[in-house]
Structure formats: structure tokens, C-alpha cells
Amino acid sequence: MPTAMRSKGFIAIALLPALLIFLTFVIVPVFWSAYYGFFSWKGFGDATFIGLDNYTEMLKDPVFWRALRNNLILVVSSIIGQVPVALILAILLSKNSFFTRFIRSAVFMPMVLSTVVVGLIWGYIYHPQFGIANYVLELLGLESWTRAWLSDPKVNMLAISIPINWANIGPYMVIFIAALQNISPEIHDAAKIDGSAGWNKLKSITLPMIWGTVVVTIILCISGSLKAFDHVMIMTGGGPARSTELLATYMYNSTFAVYRYGFGSAVSTMIMVISALLIGLNYIITRRKPS
Amino acid sequence: MRPQRKIGLVLLIMTLILAACGGGQSSNQTGSGSSTSEEKVKLTVWHNFAGDDLRAQTVRSFIDQFAAEHPEVTLDAQAIPTDGYRQRLSTVAAANEMPDVFLVYAGSQSAEFHQANLIQPITEILDAHPEWRDSFLDGAFDPYEFEEGQFYSAPIAMSATSMLFYNKALFEQHNVEVPTTWDELMTAINTFNDNGVTPIALGNKAPWVAQSTIIGAIADRVTGTDWFVNAVAQQGAKFTDPEFIEALGYFKQLVDNNAFQEGANSIDNTQAEQYFIQGNAAMMISGAWTLTNLAASATEEQMKDIEVTVVPAIPEGRGEANTITGGAGGGMALSSRTEGKAKELALELIYTMSGPEAQKAIAESNSMVMYDTEIDESKVTPLYYKAFNLVKSSGITPVYDAYLSAEAAEVINNGLQEIMMGGSVEEVAQRLQDAQARSATP
């Protein structure tokens, strides 16, 4: 017992520096920014305490709700578009041949590209005059489907979610491949003997065996989509007329375009609260499923 | 037990020593800095002339010249790319650690810095060189005169934001007159549309473009400048007044007649310039930056067809025709914390960077200045030479976002995108009025 106690003390001391850094650069700023959320502040000069005014203004602002809706669209589209696709790819590509390695690298490649590059590439794909998206549609005889993908408010969120999914599938696929390789071969052999194969085996053996990984990827998807910023900033900047505003771009635009640091801080606090709620919800839902 | 505790203790001590080392180093640095400051003055200057274009090189050469002439100064010049410049300044402003001399933009940014007491007047250097001070064009100091007779900066740029560029060859090919009135513009737009040519190229992804280049010019022709000044001050005029609704209506008329190419809200200004210079569009309403961009990217063959004029007159309106929206651009400002010998030298640096020689050199690097100077035609591009003289001979009217509050500018920027997407003119006017009223009466 005393040995365990001693090593616990040692662990605590060894963790201290990392903990201090984490506290100073992550936890403290979070509370700091929550604190600024109660002020009317331009980023410099005097700050005036205004209580919850920033929050009530935010909740009354239709743009905030649109940003939240857009974020939820992204969350749903990335859970539907990234996790299953990554899982299917992982199952198909878990064997090690030249061909599968090539496809794996191809799927992973956009992750290595800078998001600015991804944004610019897709900006050109969607270009209303010279874009390849419209060109392909015309070749297929679907002229009526061509449109200005990024400026038509009916489709632009969907158009934006495609490159975001495209760019993010890679790491999930790698995570799934690793999880699949962790399933011990005996289980596969046992499944074979019991006559389980195909969809049946996937549903009853593979998925339950990697369920923990699936939950983690969904959490990563949710938090990733709520933090989404760079692709949208490059492709549309939140426009036109704020139709593709996300919570993060809403915060950025309120802070830096109109010099309202207090309001921006309130928005970022709100983003954190919403993320925590969604991840909590996800935790409750996925915990009950496997049993 | 003992050895483990020892290890823990040793680790803790090592951390402390490391921390102490870090502190020691930084205090060493500041120590050496202050010891040399007796003979050497340290000046920092921040600007956004970071690019490779002619103007940036010109401005940087004047900074180098100052450094060469003043060996007693340790000059720390930082060229920060334009995209991040505003944020960098806001960040140091929040910490009250402004550089000694820095570029400020005319309009809300410099006004905010003045309100926060971050800058001080440079009037004494202007008074020391009266012939320089008096050669600035009318209105050059308007954005920097925060108190009567106290000037906080001298502009080294001029923004001219609404010139009508047109492709002469396309006009001749389709037998269209270059429009001088609104009706002629509408005829031209319809003719080009019938012939499958985009009438006006617009890249409004960054939403300030339509506001800065188009609405200011149209609205001033409809409402007159006085009305706008009153509406900004919220005295006797409101953005919900019929004249402003009418002005927005003219913009909507452009949209309804398909004057702009499809998806104008999702491509940026540079892409629109390319679209125009490649002969896909007959006209483009844009500012002086287009001169610089075209000079850098277009071929001579493409450039020879491009002409420049003013936006057509609106005869029913109250404003004057033959005007261009514009005004003083950015200038160098002086931090309020710079005092004594450093202040003297900082003012000298401002004079070097914005004095008569610098103004002439900047004008000859194909960018507009707010300063009366003669330029050598052979040194600049033909299109710039035309534009330079056009601006000299036209009246200057206010650019909307230079006068509106930051919040109201954001509203009109997004509002114009909304109108382009079929939104209602009245609602946009109402929201603009609300936003401006909030900031005019705090």
C-alpha cells in the first residue's frame, strides 16, 4: 500500500508542470472569456459591465439561430457522411495490398492539405462560371441542376459540407482500421465456425467489438463540426448575407469586423456550452445501445 | 520512501530552476536594451506594405532611407501582410502596447484609437513644413482631424472606390454607347445581356465590394452628400427616408436586370477582375486597387481595350454627377506613449514616409495619393495615368463604410448581398437605420 501511495505522490508531482500549462493556457482563458462576455468592450479602451445583455442580444439575433442551425446541419452531415463512409472504407481497405494502400493514401490526402488549399480548390470547383461542378452537370445533360453553389442560400450549406466531409474522412478511416486490426483473429475464426458472415457478422461481431471507437469518432465529429471555421471562412466568409454563418464565424465576425470583443466572448462561451450539451447527449444515447 | 521523495524534490527544484532561467534570460535582454538606449533610440514602425508590388517597395525604400540617415536610431520595422494587419493592431491595442509609428486606416479604426487615447497629434511636424501641409488635396485631413486644428495623421494613400472601367472593344463590337446617364446604362445592360455578354463584373464574396464601389456612388447621386452626412450623424435624416430607399431601388434595378454575372456573391474581387479583363464582361465598377491588380496580372493586349470613366449620372437625383467616391486613405500615426527624443525622431520618420518626395514616388508606383503632385507619364501604366487625371478632375464624395459605424457598415454590406438574393429594400434600410442610430446615440 505505501508503495502505491508513494508512486501516486510521484505521479502527481510529475504531472504538475503539464497541468500548470494546461490550466494557464486552456482553462483560465475559458473562464476569462466567459468573464468578458458580461462586458461591452471594444478590445481596447474601457469595458462597461452590462450583465447578461450580450447573451439576451445573442438569443434574440436571428443570425445566431441561423448559425446554430448551420452548425447542426454540419454535425448531422458529418456524422452521416464521415463515420459510416470511413467505416466502410476501413473494412474494405484493411487488407494490405498495393491497391488498398494506394486508395488509403488517396483518402487520407486531403487531411494533409492545408484547409486553405481545400477551401480554394472547392471554391474553384463551385465557381459559378468556370467551375467544374457545373461543367460536369452540363456534360451529363443536367443544365437545370447547375447553379451558383456557394451563393444560393438553398444549397450552399450542403455544398460547403461536402468538402468538409471529404477533407475529414481520412483520420476516421485510419482510426477504424486500427480498431479493426485489434479484434483478435480467434473471434473471426469462431464466427466462421458459427456460420456468421457478411452483414450479420458486421452487425453482431465487428460493430460491438469496436463500439468504443465508434463513440469516440462521433464525439470527434460533433466537436469538430462545432469548431468548424476555416473551410467556411475561405469559401464564403459566412456570406452571402450571413447565410452560411457558423457559430465560430459568427463569433469571429462579431469580434473582429465590428470590434465587439465582449459580445464575441459571450458567443464563444455559448459555443462551449452547446458543445458540452451535444457531447453529453451523445454519451447518453450511445451508452445504452450496445447492451 | 526517501529516495522517491528525493526524486520528486529534485524534479520540482529543476522545474523552478528552469522557470528562473527563463525569467533571467528575458530580464537580461531588457537590461541590455535599456543600457544602450542612452546613445541609441529604439523606434518600432508597423505597416502593411509587405507585398512585392511597386508601392510596397516604394514605401519600404523610404523607411530604409530614414534608417540610413539616422544611424542613432535602432529601427524595428515590421511589414505585416494586409489581411492580418487590422487584427494585429487591435491585439496590441488591447494590451496598450502600440508600436511608436504605425499605419492606421482612415475611418472607424483611427477614430477608435483616438477615443482610446492610443495616438497623439502630429500637428507640429505638419506646421514645421507648411508647403507640404498645404499641398494635400481638399479633405485629406478630414478623417484625422479629431479636434479642431489637431491632425493625427497625414494620408499616404487615397481611396478612389467607384470608377467605371469598361472594355472599349466590346462596346464597339455590340454598337453600344458608353453610358453617361442611368437610362443609357440600362440600355447598355440590356443590349449586352441580349448578346450573351455579362454587363458588369462583380465579385462580392467579401461583402464590402458592392457597398464600397457601387452603392456609395449611386446613393450620392440620388441623395446628395449633405443628406448622407446628416444621416450618419442621425440629425434630420434617416436611412429610412424615401431618397435612400430610392437609391437602394436603383441598385435593385441593376440586380433585377441581371447586370451582374450569376453567383457574384460567391466569387471574390480578384476573380471578377480576371473575368472582366478576359473580355467576359463589358464593365466593372471598381476602385483604384483594380488599377494595381490589372497592372500586375493583365497582358498589354488585354489592357489596351480598357478605359475608365465615372459612374453614369442620375439626372433625377439631388446629388452631383461626375463624382467618384473616395477620400483619404491610411496614414502613419504616432503612439501616445512615445515621448521625448523618440517622439522627435518618430515625427521625422513620419515626414520621410509621407513627405513630398514620398507622395510623388507613391503616385508613380501606380497608386493614388491625396496630394497635389505631378507624375511622369512614362513611369506609370496608361490606364493609371487616365485614372489619376480622372480623379483629379472629378469631385470626391464619401465612401459609405468610411463614415458609418463599424456595425452599420456590416449591416449595409450584408444587406446589399441580401438584395442581390431577392431581399427587400425597405428591410435593409430599416436595419441600417437601427444600427447607425445605436452607435450615433450611445
XYZ file of N, CA, C and O in Angstrom, chain B residues 225-364:
560
model
N -24.669 64.690 -51.050
C -23.746 64.389 -49.957
C -24.262 64.869 -48.605
O -24.085 64.203 -47.593
N -24.924 66.034 -48.592
C -25.375 66.595 -47.316
C -26.318 65.649 -46.594
O -26.233 65.471 -45.384
N -27.216 65.056 -47.381
C -28.161 64.137 -46.760
C -27.415 63.004 -46.060
O -27.723 62.642 -44.929
N -26.385 62.475 -46.733
C -25.642 61.348 -46.158
C -24.943 61.751 -44.860
O -24.993 61.038 -43.863
N -24.315 62.932 -44.888
C -23.622 63.386 -43.682
C -24.613 63.516 -42.524
O -24.330 63.104 -41.390
N -25.811 64.041 -42.818
C -26.831 64.158 -41.774
C -27.315 62.792 -41.298
O -27.551 62.591 -40.107
N -27.470 61.894 -42.230
C -27.965 60.569 -41.849
C -26.938 59.846 -40.977
O -27.306 59.147 -40.033
N -25.656 60.045 -41.276
C -24.623 59.416 -40.452
C -24.686 59.972 -39.036
O -24.605 59.237 -38.056
N -24.885 61.305 -38.927
C -24.977 61.920 -37.605
C -26.356 61.720 -37.004
O -26.583 62.086 -35.851
N -27.279 61.147 -37.763
C -28.668 60.947 -37.331
C -29.312 62.270 -36.937
O -30.009 62.367 -35.946
N -29.030 63.298 -37.738
C -29.634 64.594 -37.471
C -30.415 65.039 -38.690
O -29.860 65.434 -39.700
N -31.719 64.962 -38.599
C -32.579 65.451 -39.673
C -32.661 64.533 -40.878
O -33.317 64.875 -41.859
N -31.987 63.412 -40.836
C -32.093 62.466 -41.950
C -31.958 61.061 -41.405
O -31.245 60.826 -40.429
N -32.671 60.151 -42.024
C -32.620 58.751 -41.588
C -32.436 57.886 -42.814
O -32.826 58.268 -43.911
N -31.885 56.693 -42.592
C -31.697 55.796 -43.728
C -33.013 55.188 -44.217
O -33.044 54.502 -45.211
N -34.099 55.471 -43.488
C -35.399 55.006 -43.967
C -36.084 56.077 -44.816
O -37.207 55.872 -45.286
N -35.427 57.225 -45.002
C -36.003 58.290 -45.828
C -36.217 57.791 -47.257
O -35.450 56.968 -47.747
N -37.256 58.367 -47.923
C -37.556 57.899 -49.284
C -36.370 58.015 -50.234
O -36.190 57.153 -51.107
N -35.521 59.038 -50.078
C -34.420 59.170 -51.036
C -33.449 57.999 -50.949
O -32.906 57.562 -51.956
N -33.219 57.474 -49.725
C -32.282 56.359 -49.628
C -32.925 55.068 -50.138
O -32.265 54.247 -50.785
N -34.231 54.915 -49.861
C -34.959 53.752 -50.388
C -34.850 53.771 -51.911
O -34.635 52.737 -52.560
N -34.987 54.986 -52.482
C -34.892 55.131 -53.926
C -33.497 54.723 -54.420
O -33.358 54.017 -55.424
N -32.472 55.161 -53.655
C -31.101 54.827 -54.051
C -30.894 53.316 -54.052
O -30.324 52.749 -54.992
N -31.384 52.648 -52.991
C -31.277 51.187 -52.953
C -32.072 50.579 -54.103
O -31.693 49.550 -54.661
N -33.181 51.268 -54.462
C -34.001 50.802 -55.574
C -33.217 50.763 -56.881
O -33.376 49.839 -57.681
N -32.356 51.777 -57.083
C -31.526 51.771 -58.295
C -30.612 50.559 -58.305
O -30.384 49.935 -59.332
N -30.066 50.228 -57.130
C -29.201 49.051 -57.041
C -30.000 47.792 -57.367
O -29.552 46.921 -58.106
N -31.220 47.750 -56.820
C -32.079 46.587 -57.066
C -32.406 46.476 -58.555
O -32.499 45.373 -59.094
N -32.549 47.654 -59.199
C -32.818 47.663 -60.638
C -31.679 46.978 -61.403
O -31.919 46.236 -62.352
N -30.441 47.244 -60.964
C -29.299 46.563 -61.587
C -29.428 45.057 -61.412
O -29.237 44.280 -62.349
N -29.764 44.643 -60.178
C -29.893 43.215 -59.890
C -31.003 42.606 -60.743
O -30.818 41.567 -61.382
N -32.163 43.290 -60.768
C -33.316 42.739 -61.487
C -33.068 42.640 -62.987
O -33.664 41.818 -63.670
N -32.204 43.512 -63.507
C -31.907 43.454 -64.938
C -30.702 42.574 -65.242
O -30.119 42.676 -66.319
N -30.323 41.747 -64.252
C -29.192 40.824 -64.440
C -27.922 41.539 -64.893
O -27.227 41.085 -65.789
N -27.653 42.684 -64.252
C -26.455 43.421 -64.635
C -25.194 42.670 -64.243
O -24.168 42.787 -64.897
N -25.272 41.880 -63.143
C -24.080 41.179 -62.660
C -24.114 39.716 -63.078
O -25.192 39.158 -63.277
N -22.974 39.102 -63.195
C -22.935 37.685 -63.571
C -23.504 36.833 -62.444
O -23.536 37.259 -61.288
N -23.943 35.621 -62.792
C -24.545 34.745 -61.787
C -23.528 34.391 -60.707
O -22.351 34.215 -60.983
N -23.996 34.332 -59.472
C -23.110 33.927 -58.381
C -22.098 34.983 -57.991
O -21.040 34.665 -57.466
N -22.407 36.256 -58.244
C -21.463 37.323 -57.928
C -21.111 37.340 -56.445
O -20.047 37.816 -56.057
N -22.011 36.787 -55.608
C -21.758 36.784 -54.173
C -20.790 35.704 -53.727
O -20.416 35.656 -52.569
N -20.424 34.796 -54.644
C -19.523 33.745 -54.182
C -18.160 33.800 -54.840
O -17.342 32.918 -54.631
N -17.892 34.814 -55.646
C -16.520 34.922 -56.152
C -15.911 36.212 -55.622
O -16.613 37.156 -55.266
N -14.605 36.236 -55.501
C -14.002 37.418 -54.898
C -13.629 38.446 -55.954
O -13.709 38.210 -57.159
N -13.234 39.599 -55.454
C -12.990 40.734 -56.314
C -11.935 40.440 -57.380
O -12.080 40.824 -58.539
N -10.876 39.723 -56.999
C -9.817 39.421 -57.957
C -10.335 38.537 -59.091
O -9.994 38.740 -60.254
N -11.173 37.558 -58.725
C -11.740 36.699 -59.759
C -12.613 37.510 -60.707
O -12.623 37.269 -61.914
N -13.348 38.478 -60.157
C -14.187 39.320 -61.006
C -13.324 40.149 -61.951
O -13.646 40.333 -63.125
N -12.192 40.639 -61.432
C -11.277 41.405 -62.283
C -10.774 40.540 -63.438
O -10.691 40.999 -64.580
N -10.447 39.292 -63.132
C -9.974 38.382 -64.174
C -11.068 38.142 -65.218
O -10.823 38.150 -66.416
N -12.274 37.948 -64.711
C -13.433 37.714 -65.577
C -13.618 38.897 -66.537
O -13.868 38.737 -67.728
N -13.445 40.096 -65.989
C -13.606 41.314 -66.776
C -12.473 41.474 -67.787
O -12.708 41.715 -68.974
N -11.253 41.282 -67.353
C -10.118 41.548 -68.232
C -10.026 40.513 -69.354
O -9.511 40.788 -70.432
N -10.613 39.332 -69.109
C -10.615 38.313 -70.162
C -11.708 38.550 -71.196
O -11.925 37.724 -72.082
N -12.433 39.659 -71.047
C -13.427 40.010 -72.054
C -14.767 39.330 -71.874
O -15.578 39.303 -72.798
N -15.039 38.778 -70.681
C -16.337 38.151 -70.442
C -17.389 39.166 -70.028
O -18.579 38.910 -70.131
N -16.934 40.298 -69.492
C -17.872 41.320 -69.037
C -17.487 42.645 -69.672
O -16.317 42.911 -69.919
N -18.513 43.482 -69.926
C -18.254 44.738 -70.619
C -17.793 45.839 -69.680
O -17.062 46.737 -70.079
N -18.272 45.778 -68.430
C -17.941 46.847 -67.493
C -17.579 46.267 -66.140
O -17.870 45.113 -65.840
N -16.968 47.118 -65.334
C -16.726 46.751 -63.944
C -16.643 48.056 -63.177
O -15.950 48.978 -63.589
N -17.411 48.136 -62.090
C -17.307 49.325 -61.252
C -16.389 48.964 -60.109
O -16.675 48.047 -59.347
N -15.259 49.643 -60.039
C -14.289 49.233 -59.025
C -13.400 50.402 -58.635
O -13.484 51.486 -59.211
N -12.542 50.144 -57.678
C -11.718 51.212 -57.138
C -10.302 51.185 -57.658
O -9.943 50.392 -58.538
N -9.471 52.055 -57.080
C -8.103 52.213 -57.554
C -7.298 50.923 -57.441
O -6.357 50.723 -58.191
N -7.701 50.033 -56.483
C -6.945 48.785 -56.337
C -6.979 47.952 -57.615
O -6.053 47.196 -57.882
N -8.044 48.113 -58.406
C -8.135 47.354 -59.645
C -7.023 47.771 -60.615
O -6.495 46.951 -61.362
N -6.651 49.045 -60.580
C -5.544 49.509 -61.423
C -4.285 48.729 -61.091
O -3.568 48.257 -61.972
N -4.011 48.627 -59.784
C -2.814 47.918 -59.338
C -2.880 46.458 -59.746
O -1.923 45.902 -60.287
N -4.046 45.820 -59.476
C -4.172 44.394 -59.776
C -4.044 44.118 -61.260
O -3.367 43.176 -61.667
N -4.703 44.953 -62.085
C -4.641 44.730 -63.522
C -3.215 44.947 -64.022
O -2.711 44.186 -64.842
N -2.568 45.999 -63.504
C -1.198 46.270 -63.938
C -0.309 45.069 -63.651
O 0.606 44.757 -64.404
N -0.602 44.364 -62.554
C 0.249 43.239 -62.172
C -0.072 41.977 -62.959
O 0.797 41.144 -63.167
N -1.339 41.813 -63.386
C -1.706 40.500 -63.925
C -2.116 40.487 -65.396
O -2.026 39.447 -66.038
N -2.571 41.606 -65.936
C -3.107 41.561 -67.294
C -2.006 41.764 -68.328
O -0.975 42.378 -68.050
N -2.248 41.249 -69.545
C -1.279 41.454 -70.612
C -1.540 42.810 -71.274
O -2.611 43.388 -71.114
N -0.566 43.285 -72.001
C -0.711 44.575 -72.675
C -1.870 44.530 -73.667
O -2.642 45.470 -73.813
N -1.965 43.368 -74.325
C -3.037 43.147 -75.299
C -4.410 43.362 -74.658
O -5.274 44.039 -75.199
N -4.578 42.789 -73.452
C -5.850 42.936 -72.748
C -6.059 44.372 -72.280
O -7.155 44.907 -72.329
N -4.983 44.996 -71.828
C -5.095 46.327 -71.229
C -5.466 47.398 -72.246
O -6.054 48.406 -71.892
N -5.132 47.190 -73.532
C -5.299 48.300 -74.468
C -6.772 48.616 -74.730
O -7.105 49.703 -75.169
N -7.665 47.673 -74.443
C -9.088 47.916 -74.654
C -9.775 48.540 -73.435
O -10.944 48.886 -73.494
N -9.078 48.607 -72.323
C -9.741 49.041 -71.091
C -9.660 50.560 -70.947
O -8.597 51.153 -71.066
N -10.824 51.153 -70.720
C -10.891 52.595 -70.485
C -11.530 52.813 -69.125
O -12.121 51.902 -68.544
N -11.451 54.054 -68.642
C -12.023 54.328 -67.328
C -12.774 55.659 -67.367
O -12.361 56.599 -68.043
N -13.918 55.702 -66.679
C -14.699 56.929 -66.608
C -15.458 56.955 -65.281
O -15.216 56.112 -64.416
N -16.371 57.922 -65.137
C -17.137 57.977 -63.888
C -18.439 57.199 -64.047
O -18.886 56.916 -65.155
N -19.040 56.853 -62.910
C -20.324 56.166 -62.910
C -21.371 57.110 -63.527
O -21.336 58.315 -63.273
N -22.309 56.596 -64.356
C -23.275 57.468 -65.033
C -24.071 58.356 -64.086
O -24.279 58.017 -62.919
N -24.522 59.480 -64.613
C -25.299 60.431 -63.815
C -26.717 59.917 -63.633
O -27.226 59.150 -64.448
N -27.344 60.341 -62.556
C -28.756 60.054 -62.351
C -29.463 61.403 -62.362
O -29.476 62.107 -61.349
N -30.021 61.822 -63.507
C -30.488 63.208 -63.663
C -31.575 63.596 -62.662
O -31.644 64.744 -62.245
N -32.409 62.622 -62.235
C -33.485 62.978 -61.311
C -32.959 63.198 -59.896
O -33.678 63.718 -59.047
N -31.752 62.760 -59.630
C -31.243 62.804 -58.257
C -30.836 64.200 -57.811
O -30.750 65.129 -58.601
N -30.563 64.325 -56.504
C -30.178 65.611 -55.946
C -28.668 65.794 -55.906
O -28.183 66.879 -55.641
N -27.948 64.707 -56.079
C -26.500 64.807 -55.975
C -25.872 65.238 -57.285
O -26.534 65.337 -58.319
N -24.577 65.485 -57.229
C -23.880 65.903 -58.435
C -23.457 64.691 -59.250
O -23.226 63.615 -58.704
N -23.345 64.923 -60.550
C -22.773 63.869 -61.386
C -21.265 64.090 -61.397
O -20.754 64.987 -60.732
N -20.572 63.284 -62.188
C -19.127 63.460 -62.331
C -18.379 63.458 -60.995
O -17.523 64.298 -60.741
N -18.754 62.543 -60.130
C -18.040 62.411 -58.870
C -17.581 60.968 -58.709
O -18.104 60.061 -59.337
N -16.610 60.808 -57.830
C -16.091 59.490 -57.512
C -16.095 59.375 -55.999
O -15.732 60.328 -55.306
N -16.539 58.245 -55.476
C -16.457 58.098 -54.034
C -15.007 57.838 -53.669
O -14.295 57.118 -54.364
N -14.593 58.433 -52.582
C -13.205 58.243 -52.186
C -12.887 59.095 -50.990
O -13.768 59.631 -50.322
N -11.619 59.224 -50.733
C -11.209 60.039 -49.606
C -9.812 59.649 -49.209
O -9.160 58.845 -49.873
N -9.391 60.270 -48.112
C -8.048 59.978 -47.653
C -7.946 58.520 -47.270
O -8.865 57.957 -46.704
N -6.830 57.909 -47.602
C -6.590 56.533 -47.192
C -5.777 56.503 -45.916
O -5.756 57.477 -45.154
N -5.081 55.415 -45.709
C -4.318 55.260 -44.484
C -3.162 56.239 -44.382
O -2.719 56.828 -45.366
N -2.681 56.431 -43.180
C -1.531 57.289 -42.955
C -0.787 56.804 -41.727
O -1.261 55.923 -41.011
N 0.412 57.369 -41.510
C 1.182 56.929 -40.357
C 0.732 57.706 -39.133
O 0.550 58.915 -39.171
N 0.564 56.998 -38.013
C 0.147 57.637 -36.775
C 1.213 57.420 -35.713
O 2.082 56.557 -35.847
N 1.131 58.216 -34.662
C 2.147 58.235 -33.621
C 1.528 57.754 -32.315
O 0.501 58.270 -31.881
N 2.164 56.780 -31.690
C 1.644 56.260 -30.419
C 1.680 57.333 -29.347
O 2.622 58.123 -29.265
N 0.671 57.356 -28.497
C 0.623 58.382 -27.458
C 1.668 58.127 -26.379
O 1.928 58.977 -25.546
N 2.298 56.943 -26.405
C 3.287 56.664 -25.358
C 4.701 57.075 -25.758
O 5.619 56.997 -24.954
N 4.869 57.490 -27.034
C 6.204 57.866 -27.491
C 6.482 59.318 -27.111
O 5.734 60.213 -27.491
N 7.551 59.533 -26.368
C 7.843 60.869 -25.855
C 9.300 61.243 -26.088
O 10.125 60.399 -26.430
N 9.606 62.525 -25.878
C 10.992 62.999 -25.861
C 11.706 62.840 -27.194
O 11.151 63.090 -28.255
N 12.971 62.377 -27.097
C 13.816 62.228 -28.276
C 13.184 61.244 -29.277
O 13.214 61.456 -30.486
N 12.596 60.190 -28.730
C 11.985 59.183 -29.598
C 10.851 59.797 -30.400
O 10.668 59.521 -31.579
N 10.083 60.687 -29.774
C 8.951 61.312 -30.455
C 9.453 62.181 -31.606
O 8.921 62.135 -32.717
N 10.509 62.961 -31.331
C 11.088 63.819 -32.367
C 11.470 62.993 -33.603
O 11.137 63.346 -34.730
N 12.158 61.884 -33.339
C 12.605 61.047 -34.447
C 11.439 60.341 -35.120
O 11.430 60.156 -36.335
N 10.445 59.982 -34.328
C 9.276 59.323 -34.899
C 8.556 60.268 -35.863
O 8.124 59.876 -36.947
N 8.456 61.538 -35.470
C 7.829 62.521 -36.354
C 8.639 62.671 -37.635
O 8.099 62.793 -38.733
N 9.963 62.652 -37.473
C 10.851 62.739 -38.632
C 10.599 61.549 -39.578
O 10.547 61.701 -40.800
N 10.409 60.373 -38.976
C 10.133 59.169 -39.768
C 8.809 59.328 -40.521
O 8.694 58.979 -41.701
N 7.809 59.885 -39.836
C 6.514 60.099 -40.493
C 6.685 61.052 -41.676
O 6.136 60.835 -42.753
N 7.507 62.083 -41.482
C 7.729 63.023 -42.585
C 8.432 62.334 -43.750
O 8.064 62.524 -44.911
N 9.424 61.510 -43.456
C 10.124 60.796 -44.531
C 9.164 59.902 -45.309
O 9.224 59.810 -46.527
N 8.254 59.258 -44.565
C 7.362 58.302 -45.223
C 6.187 58.958 -45.924
O 5.530 58.333 -46.753
N 5.864 60.223 -45.585
C 4.692 60.828 -46.213
C 4.968 62.229 -46.758
O 4.042 62.941 -47.115
N 6.234 62.623 -46.814
C 6.593 63.934 -47.328
C 6.419 64.034 -48.839
O 6.003 63.076 -49.484
N 6.737 65.220 -49.406
C 6.529 65.441 -50.836
C 7.187 64.387 -51.727
O 6.576 63.897 -52.678
N 8.438 64.021 -51.413
C 9.134 63.032 -52.240
C 8.428 61.689 -52.198
O 8.248 61.035 -53.223
N 8.030 61.294 -50.971
C 7.364 60.003 -50.825
C 6.041 60.018 -51.573
O 5.698 59.056 -52.267
N 5.288 61.121 -51.477
C 3.984 61.194 -52.137
C 4.143 61.027 -53.649
O 3.389 60.304 -54.291
N 5.155 61.721 -54.210
C 5.375 61.639 -55.653
C 5.773 60.214 -56.049
O 5.244 59.652 -57.013
N 6.658 59.633 -55.247
C 7.119 58.277 -55.563
C 5.973 57.276 -55.456
O 5.855 56.358 -56.269
N 5.108 57.461 -54.445
C 3.975 56.543 -54.293
C 3.016 56.705 -55.473
O 2.535 55.725 -56.046
N 2.772 57.978 -55.866
C 1.884 58.214 -57.008
C 2.454 57.571 -58.269
O 1.712 57.064 -59.106
N 3.777 57.585 -58.389
C 4.391 56.995 -59.574
C 4.526 55.481 -59.476
O 5.000 54.826 -60.400
